[in-house]
Coordinates of C-alpha atoms and ligand atoms in Angstrom, one line a residue:
M1 CA 71.3 -64.1 62.1
I2 CA 74.7 -62.4 62.5
V3 CA 77.9 -64.2 61.5
I4 CA 81.3 -63.2 62.9
Q5 CA 84.8 -64.4 61.9
G6 CA 86.6 -63.6 65.3
G7 CA 90.2 -62.7 66.2
Q8 CA 90.5 -59.3 64.6
P9 CA 91.5 -56.4 67.0
L10 CA 89.1 -53.5 66.4
S11 CA 90.4 -50.1 65.8
G12 CA 88.9 -46.7 64.8
S13 CA 86.1 -44.5 65.9
V14 CA 82.3 -44.6 65.9
R15 CA 79.6 -42.1 66.9
A16 CA 77.1 -42.9 69.6
A17 CA 73.4 -42.8 68.6
G18 CA 70.7 -41.2 70.7
A19 CA 69.8 -43.1 73.8
K20 CA 67.0 -45.7 73.4
N21 CA 66.0 -45.4 77.0
A22 CA 65.7 -41.6 76.8
A23 CA 63.9 -41.6 73.4
L24 CA 61.1 -44.0 74.5
P25 CA 59.8 -42.0 77.5
A26 CA 60.3 -38.8 75.5
I27 CA 57.9 -40.1 72.8
F28 CA 55.3 -41.0 75.4
A29 CA 55.7 -37.6 77.0
S30 CA 54.2 -36.1 73.8
L31 CA 50.8 -37.6 74.9
L32 CA 50.7 -34.9 77.7
T33 CA 50.2 -32.0 75.3
P34 CA 48.1 -31.3 72.2
E35 CA 50.9 -29.0 70.9
P36 CA 53.6 -30.1 68.4
V37 CA 56.6 -31.9 69.9
E38 CA 59.9 -32.3 68.0
L39 CA 62.5 -34.8 69.1
L40 CA 66.0 -34.8 67.6
N41 CA 68.8 -37.4 67.7
V42 CA 66.3 -40.2 67.9
P43 CA 68.0 -43.6 67.3
C44 CA 66.8 -45.9 64.5
L45 CA 65.7 -48.9 66.5
R46 CA 62.9 -51.5 66.6
D47 CA 61.8 -50.2 70.0
V48 CA 61.5 -46.7 68.7
E49 CA 59.3 -48.0 65.8
T50 CA 57.1 -49.7 68.4
A51 CA 56.8 -46.5 70.5
V52 CA 55.9 -44.5 67.3
E53 CA 53.3 -47.1 66.3
L54 CA 51.8 -46.9 69.8
V55 CA 51.4 -43.1 70.0
R56 CA 50.0 -43.2 66.4
A57 CA 47.5 -45.8 67.6
L58 CA 46.5 -43.5 70.4
G59 CA 45.8 -40.6 68.0
K60 CA 49.1 -38.8 67.4
E61 CA 50.4 -38.1 63.9
V62 CA 54.2 -38.8 63.7
V63 CA 56.6 -37.8 60.9
W64 CA 59.9 -39.6 61.2
E65 CA 62.8 -38.4 59.1
G66 CA 66.3 -39.5 59.8
G67 CA 66.8 -38.9 63.5
R68 CA 63.9 -36.4 63.9
L69 CA 60.4 -37.1 65.1
S70 CA 57.7 -34.5 64.5
I71 CA 54.7 -35.4 66.6
R72 CA 51.3 -33.6 66.2
E73 CA 47.8 -34.2 67.5
P74 CA 45.1 -33.8 64.7
G75 CA 42.2 -35.0 66.9
P76 CA 41.2 -36.5 70.2
L77 CA 43.4 -39.2 71.8
S78 CA 42.2 -42.7 72.7
P79 CA 42.6 -43.9 76.3
R80 CA 43.1 -47.5 75.3
A81 CA 46.6 -48.9 74.5
P82 CA 46.6 -51.8 71.9
E83 CA 47.6 -55.0 73.7
E84 CA 50.0 -56.3 71.0
L85 CA 52.2 -53.2 71.2
V86 CA 52.4 -53.1 75.0
R87 CA 53.2 -56.9 75.1
R88 CA 55.9 -56.4 72.5
M89 CA 57.8 -53.7 74.6
R90 CA 57.5 -53.3 78.3
A91 CA 58.4 -49.6 78.1
S92 CA 55.0 -49.1 76.5
F93 CA 53.5 -49.3 80.0
L94 CA 54.7 -45.7 80.4
V95 CA 51.7 -44.5 78.4
L96 CA 49.5 -45.1 81.5
G97 CA 50.6 -42.0 83.4
P98 CA 50.3 -39.5 80.5
L99 CA 46.9 -40.9 79.2
L100 CA 45.5 -40.8 82.8
A101 CA 46.8 -37.3 83.4
R102 CA 45.6 -36.0 80.1
L103 CA 42.3 -37.8 79.6
G104 CA 41.3 -38.7 83.2
Q105 CA 41.2 -42.4 82.2
A106 CA 43.4 -45.1 80.6
Q107 CA 43.2 -48.8 79.8
V108 CA 46.7 -50.3 79.4
P109 CA 47.7 -54.0 79.4
L110 CA 50.1 -55.1 82.1
P111 CA 53.5 -55.7 80.5
G112 CA 54.7 -59.3 80.5
G113 CA 57.9 -60.4 82.1
C114 CA 60.9 -61.1 79.9
A115 CA 64.2 -62.9 79.8
I116 CA 65.7 -61.0 82.7
G117 CA 63.1 -61.3 85.3
T118 CA 59.4 -60.9 86.3
R119 CA 59.7 -57.1 86.2
P120 CA 56.6 -56.2 88.1
V121 CA 55.0 -52.7 87.9
D122 CA 53.8 -52.5 91.5
L123 CA 55.8 -49.3 92.2
H124 CA 54.2 -47.6 89.1
L125 CA 50.6 -48.5 90.4
K126 CA 51.3 -47.6 94.0
G127 CA 52.6 -44.2 93.0
L128 CA 49.7 -43.4 90.6
S129 CA 47.3 -44.5 93.4
A130 CA 49.0 -42.0 95.7
L131 CA 48.2 -39.3 93.2
G132 CA 44.6 -40.1 93.4
A133 CA 44.2 -42.6 90.5
E134 CA 41.5 -45.3 90.9
L135 CA 43.1 -48.4 89.5
E136 CA 41.5 -51.8 88.8
V137 CA 43.7 -54.7 87.5
R138 CA 41.5 -57.3 85.7
E139 CA 42.5 -60.1 83.3
G140 CA 45.9 -58.6 82.6
W141 CA 44.8 -55.1 82.0
V142 CA 45.0 -51.9 84.2
Y143 CA 41.8 -49.8 84.1
A144 CA 42.6 -46.4 85.5
R145 CA 40.4 -43.4 86.2
A146 CA 41.3 -40.0 87.7
P147 CA 39.2 -36.9 87.1
K148 CA 42.1 -34.8 88.3
L149 CA 45.4 -36.2 89.6
Q150 CA 46.6 -34.5 92.8
G151 CA 50.3 -33.9 93.5
R152 CA 51.6 -35.8 96.5
T153 CA 54.9 -37.0 98.0
V154 CA 55.5 -40.6 96.9
Y155 CA 58.3 -42.8 98.3
L156 CA 59.8 -45.5 96.0
D157 CA 60.9 -48.6 97.8
Y158 CA 63.4 -49.1 95.0
P159 CA 64.8 -46.4 92.7
S160 CA 62.9 -47.8 89.7
V161 CA 63.7 -46.1 86.4
G162 CA 60.2 -46.8 85.0
A163 CA 58.3 -45.9 88.1
T164 CA 60.2 -42.6 88.5
E165 CA 59.4 -41.8 84.8
Q166 CA 55.8 -42.9 85.2
L167 CA 55.3 -40.5 88.2
L168 CA 57.2 -37.6 86.5
L169 CA 54.9 -38.0 83.4
A170 CA 51.7 -38.1 85.5
G171 CA 52.9 -35.3 87.8
A172 CA 53.5 -33.0 84.9
L173 CA 49.7 -32.5 84.6
A174 CA 48.7 -33.2 88.3
A175 CA 47.5 -30.3 90.4
G176 CA 50.3 -29.0 92.7
E177 CA 53.6 -30.6 93.4
T178 CA 54.5 -34.3 93.1
A179 CA 57.7 -35.2 95.0
V180 CA 59.3 -38.6 94.3
L181 CA 61.5 -39.8 97.2
N182 CA 64.3 -42.2 96.4
P183 CA 64.0 -41.6 92.6
A184 CA 66.1 -43.2 89.9
R185 CA 68.8 -40.8 88.7
E186 CA 69.8 -42.4 85.4
P187 CA 70.7 -39.8 82.8
E188 CA 67.7 -40.9 80.8
V189 CA 65.4 -40.0 83.6
V190 CA 67.1 -36.6 84.0
D191 CA 66.7 -36.2 80.2
L192 CA 63.0 -36.8 80.5
S193 CA 62.7 -34.3 83.3
R194 CA 64.4 -31.7 81.0
L195 CA 61.8 -32.4 78.3
L196 CA 58.9 -32.0 80.9
S197 CA 60.4 -28.7 82.0
A198 CA 60.6 -27.6 78.3
L199 CA 56.9 -28.5 78.0
G200 CA 56.0 -26.2 80.9
A201 CA 56.0 -28.5 84.0
R202 CA 58.7 -27.3 86.4
V203 CA 61.0 -30.2 87.5
R204 CA 63.8 -29.8 90.1
W205 CA 66.2 -32.4 91.5
A206 CA 67.2 -32.4 95.2
D207 CA 69.5 -34.8 97.0
D208 CA 66.8 -37.2 98.1
R209 CA 63.9 -36.4 95.7
V210 CA 62.8 -35.1 92.4
V211 CA 59.9 -32.6 92.4
V212 CA 57.6 -31.8 89.5
Q213 CA 55.2 -28.8 89.6
G214 CA 52.2 -29.8 87.5
A215 CA 50.8 -27.4 84.9
G216 CA 47.1 -27.0 83.9
A217 CA 48.1 -27.5 80.3
L218 CA 51.5 -28.0 78.6
S219 CA 53.0 -26.3 75.5
G220 CA 55.1 -27.9 72.7
A221 CA 58.8 -28.3 72.7
R222 CA 61.9 -29.3 70.6
H223 CA 64.2 -31.6 72.5
A224 CA 67.4 -33.4 71.5
I225 CA 67.8 -36.9 73.0
I226 CA 71.1 -37.5 75.0
P227 CA 73.7 -40.0 73.6
D228 CA 73.3 -43.7 74.4
R229 CA 75.7 -44.5 77.2
I230 CA 74.9 -48.2 76.9
E231 CA 75.6 -48.4 73.2
A232 CA 78.8 -46.4 73.8
G233 CA 79.9 -48.7 76.6
T234 CA 79.2 -51.7 74.4
F235 CA 81.6 -50.4 71.7
L236 CA 84.3 -49.6 74.3
L237 CA 84.0 -53.2 75.5
A238 CA 84.2 -54.4 71.9
G239 CA 87.5 -52.6 71.6
A240 CA 88.7 -54.0 75.0
I241 CA 87.7 -57.7 74.4
T242 CA 89.5 -57.7 70.9
K243 CA 92.6 -56.0 72.4
G244 CA 92.2 -53.2 70.0
E245 CA 91.8 -49.4 70.2
V246 CA 88.3 -47.9 69.9
R247 CA 87.1 -44.3 70.3
V248 CA 83.4 -43.4 70.7
E249 CA 82.5 -39.8 69.7
G250 CA 79.4 -37.8 70.8
V251 CA 79.2 -39.2 74.3
I252 CA 78.9 -37.7 77.8
P253 CA 82.0 -39.3 79.6
E254 CA 80.5 -38.9 83.1
H255 CA 77.6 -41.1 82.1
L256 CA 80.2 -43.9 81.6
A257 CA 82.2 -43.3 84.8
A258 CA 81.5 -46.6 86.4
L259 CA 82.5 -48.6 83.3
L260 CA 85.6 -46.5 82.8
V261 CA 86.8 -47.1 86.4
K262 CA 86.4 -50.8 86.0
L263 CA 88.2 -50.9 82.6
E264 CA 91.1 -49.0 84.1
E265 CA 91.2 -51.4 87.1
A266 CA 91.4 -54.2 84.5
G267 CA 94.4 -52.6 83.0
V268 CA 92.8 -51.1 79.9
E269 CA 94.0 -47.6 78.9
V270 CA 91.2 -45.1 79.0
S271 CA 91.2 -41.5 77.7
C272 CA 88.4 -39.0 77.7
G273 CA 87.7 -35.7 76.0
E274 CA 84.8 -33.2 76.1
D275 CA 82.5 -35.5 74.1
W276 CA 84.5 -38.7 73.4
V277 CA 86.0 -41.7 75.2
S278 CA 88.6 -44.1 73.9
V279 CA 90.1 -47.4 75.1
A280 CA 93.3 -49.1 74.1
V281 CA 94.7 -52.5 75.3
R282 CA 98.4 -52.6 75.5
R283 CA 98.8 -55.5 78.0
D284 CA 96.7 -58.5 79.0
P285 CA 93.6 -57.3 80.9
Q286 CA 93.2 -58.6 84.5
G287 CA 90.0 -59.8 86.2
V288 CA 88.0 -57.4 88.4
G289 CA 85.0 -57.3 90.8
V290 CA 81.8 -55.7 89.4
E291 CA 78.4 -55.1 91.1
T292 CA 75.6 -53.6 89.2
R293 CA 73.7 -50.8 90.9
P294 CA 71.3 -48.0 90.1
Y295 CA 73.1 -45.0 88.5
P296 CA 75.8 -43.8 89.1
G297 CA 76.7 -47.5 89.9
F298 CA 77.8 -50.0 87.2
P299 CA 74.9 -50.2 84.8
T300 CA 73.0 -53.6 84.7
D301 CA 72.7 -53.1 80.9
L302 CA 76.5 -53.4 80.6
Q303 CA 76.8 -56.5 82.8
P304 CA 76.4 -59.0 80.0
P305 CA 79.0 -57.4 77.6
M306 CA 81.3 -57.0 80.6
V307 CA 81.0 -60.7 81.5
S308 CA 82.1 -61.5 77.9
F309 CA 85.1 -59.2 78.3
L310 CA 86.0 -60.7 81.8
S311 CA 85.8 -64.2 80.4
L312 CA 89.1 -63.5 78.6
A313 CA 90.7 -61.4 81.3
K314 CA 93.6 -63.0 83.3
G315 CA 92.6 -64.4 86.7
E316 CA 89.3 -64.3 88.5
S317 CA 86.4 -61.9 88.4
L318 CA 83.3 -61.8 90.6
V319 CA 80.2 -60.2 88.9
T320 CA 77.1 -59.5 91.0
E321 CA 73.8 -58.5 89.4
T322 CA 71.7 -56.7 92.0
V323 CA 69.2 -54.9 89.8
F324 CA 67.4 -57.9 88.0
E325 CA 66.9 -61.3 89.5
D326 CA 67.8 -63.4 86.5
R327 CA 69.9 -61.5 84.0
F328 CA 72.3 -64.3 83.1
G329 CA 70.8 -65.6 79.8
H330 CA 74.2 -64.9 78.1
V331 CA 76.1 -67.2 80.5
G332 CA 75.0 -70.6 79.1
E333 CA 75.9 -69.5 75.6
L334 CA 79.4 -68.2 76.7
L335 CA 80.0 -71.6 78.4
R336 CA 79.3 -73.2 75.0
M337 CA 82.1 -71.0 73.6
G338 CA 84.5 -72.2 76.2
A339 CA 84.2 -69.6 79.0
S340 CA 84.7 -70.7 82.6
I341 CA 81.8 -69.2 84.6
R342 CA 80.2 -70.5 87.7
R343 CA 76.9 -69.0 89.0
Q344 CA 76.5 -68.5 92.7
G345 CA 73.0 -67.0 93.3
A346 CA 73.2 -63.4 92.1
S347 CA 76.9 -63.6 91.3
L348 CA 79.1 -65.1 88.7
L349 CA 82.6 -66.4 89.4
I350 CA 84.5 -66.0 86.2
R351 CA 87.9 -67.6 85.5
G352 CA 89.7 -66.0 82.5
V353 CA 90.5 -68.5 79.7
E354 CA 93.1 -68.4 77.0
G355 CA 90.5 -68.1 74.2
L356 CA 86.9 -68.7 73.2
T357 CA 85.8 -70.8 70.3
G358 CA 83.1 -69.7 67.8
T359 CA 79.9 -71.7 67.6
R360 CA 76.1 -71.2 66.9
T361 CA 74.6 -69.1 69.7
A362 CA 71.3 -67.5 70.5
A363 CA 70.5 -64.2 72.1
S364 CA 67.8 -64.1 74.8
D365 CA 67.5 -60.3 75.2
I366 CA 69.1 -57.1 73.8
R367 CA 72.2 -57.0 76.0
A368 CA 72.8 -60.8 76.1
G369 CA 72.8 -60.5 72.3
A370 CA 75.4 -57.8 72.5
A371 CA 77.5 -60.0 74.9
L372 CA 77.5 -62.8 72.3
V373 CA 78.5 -60.5 69.5
L374 CA 81.4 -59.3 71.6
A375 CA 82.5 -62.8 72.4
G376 CA 82.3 -63.7 68.8
L377 CA 84.5 -60.8 67.8
A378 CA 87.3 -62.2 70.1
A379 CA 86.7 -65.9 69.5
R380 CA 88.6 -68.2 67.3
G381 CA 86.7 -69.3 64.2
T382 CA 83.1 -68.5 63.3
T383 CA 80.3 -67.4 65.6
E384 CA 76.7 -67.3 64.6
V385 CA 74.3 -65.3 66.7
E386 CA 70.5 -66.1 66.3
G387 CA 67.8 -63.9 67.8
T388 CA 69.0 -60.7 66.1
D389 CA 65.5 -59.2 66.5
H390 CA 66.5 -58.7 70.2
I391 CA 69.7 -57.0 69.2
Y392 CA 68.1 -54.6 66.7
R393 CA 65.7 -53.5 69.4
G394 CA 68.6 -51.7 71.1
Y395 CA 71.5 -51.1 68.8
E396 CA 71.3 -48.9 65.7
G397 CA 73.4 -50.2 62.9
L398 CA 75.5 -52.4 65.1
V399 CA 77.0 -54.6 62.3
A400 CA 77.8 -51.6 60.1
K401 CA 79.5 -49.8 62.9
L402 CA 81.5 -52.9 63.9
R403 CA 82.6 -53.4 60.3
R404 CA 83.8 -49.8 60.2
L405 CA 86.0 -50.8 63.2
G406 CA 87.5 -53.7 61.2
A407 CA 85.3 -56.5 62.4
Q408 CA 84.7 -59.5 60.1
I409 CA 80.9 -59.5 60.7
W410 CA 77.9 -60.0 58.4
E411 CA 74.1 -59.9 59.0
E412 CA 71.3 -61.7 57.1
K413 CA 69.0 -58.7 57.2
G414 CA 69.6 -55.4 58.9
N415 CA 67.3 -52.9 60.5
T416 CA 65.5 -50.6 58.0
C417 CA 64.6 -47.1 59.2
P418 CA 62.8 -44.2 57.6
Ligands
EPZ501 C1 64.8 -49.6 82.6 O1 63.9 -50.7 82.8 C2 65.5 -49.8 81.3 N1 64.5 -49.8 80.2 C3 66.3 -51.1 81.3 O2 67.0 -51.3 80.1 C4 67.3 -51.0 82.5 O3 68.0 -52.3 82.6 C5 66.6 -50.7 83.8 O4 65.8 -49.5 83.7 C6 67.5 -50.5 84.9 O5 68.4 -49.5 84.6 C7 64.0 -48.6 79.7 O6 64.4 -47.6 80.2 C8 63.1 -48.7 78.6 P1 63.5 -50.6 86.8 P2 62.8 -50.6 84.0 O7 62.1 -50.3 87.0 O8 62.3 -49.3 84.1 C9 62.1 -53.8 89.9 C10 67.6 -52.4 78.1 O9 68.3 -53.4 77.9 N2 60.8 -53.2 89.9 O10 64.6 -49.7 87.3 O11 61.9 -51.7 83.8 C11 62.4 -54.6 88.6 O12 61.8 -55.9 88.7 C12 66.6 -52.4 79.3 O13 67.7 -51.3 77.5 C13 59.8 -53.5 90.8 O14 60.0 -54.4 91.6 O15 63.8 -50.9 85.3 C14 63.9 -54.7 88.6 O16 64.3 -55.8 89.4 C15 66.6 -53.7 80.0 N3 58.6 -52.9 90.8 C16 64.3 -53.4 89.3 O17 63.2 -52.9 90.0 C17 58.3 -51.9 89.9 O18 57.2 -51.4 89.9 C18 64.8 -52.3 88.3 O19 63.7 -52.1 87.4 C19 59.3 -51.6 88.9 C20 60.6 -52.2 89.0

């Protein structure tokens, strides 16, 4: 559990960690090659531990020191992903493409849904079938076979991050060119494409597609993970909600453009440098309209923390979640803290209140947990946040970093990392 004594404006500077959602596909990309792969700036997170456990279970040897992963392949890989690990973390489903492309077969459990929606994988399966995979879905497992994947042009009905990554991973070893039309363009997807190019698959981005030229075999590579724009945005919102002044170092400001525009619209002072962003609140923030969209739109992963911030902004805000069908697990808990939020289908009508009051709350997923921590930082009195396992999946050293910014915050047990 995390305990927060609210009301303290945050001030100071923190450094962004490596991006969780870039590190996970990068770890799975190592399955494509027998050569050593070294990943740098890897964040210390529960989800990274799960991904390391999974590639070890498949036959890789992984040495994890600080932020560096050294991945080798002492012997043959297994085509079968352990059910417990895939069920624990949806992103594990990304091992399907690499195992199929490398071994010609793969057995991977279907990932479950989670607190933010059913999260089907139909676009992943449709795309792999188009590349020549024979897929059978039976009793919650995907049984895949493909003697040799054949590059094709695949259209994504929705610019799915996971489906785009799945097809880039498979296409890296498919014969010929794989073109993905209507791809996701999130920085984490682009980072994966850079790693695949470093491994020897040639990836190029055009205005309506991404194209990967498969290679017969791939080499090794050393790759540094990009900074985590979602962690960085969460800290900027922590500075804004507490009416303080927070600077985040080691970020790529353009990855945060949609958030920064919205914070400025709300009256927050925003400054940017080459590799840093800072916010300062010098007058009462005003409510704004926000609609989540695929990148470069406002990121869905910052919607919950943004709702916390807008709960205390003056006037009304309308927040519409267009990416997931049910990503409002944080709203009920914010209402218990005194927020004024009304759900209308995929939108929230928020009326800013004078203040929130601390109470016992529970996190339903990573970002909802972050939203509750932010609300607690601004609330009067004490806020307890249960469900910290969710939070530690996605935020490296959250409590320690917030304490460094002056927050009165404690945790029962932190996240240990090698
Ligand atoms: C990735 O999830 C991220 N996770 C999510 O971050 C992020 O919220 C999401 O992209 C959107 O940016 C990782 O990168 C590990 P999608 P992903 O496929 O790949 C539907 C976090 O907190 N869809 O772009 O699962 C889906 O149901 C996590 O760090 C299909 O219908 O997202 C959703 O409504 C949460 N069929 C929408 O597309 C499919 O085959 C976006 O999903 C695939 C997706």
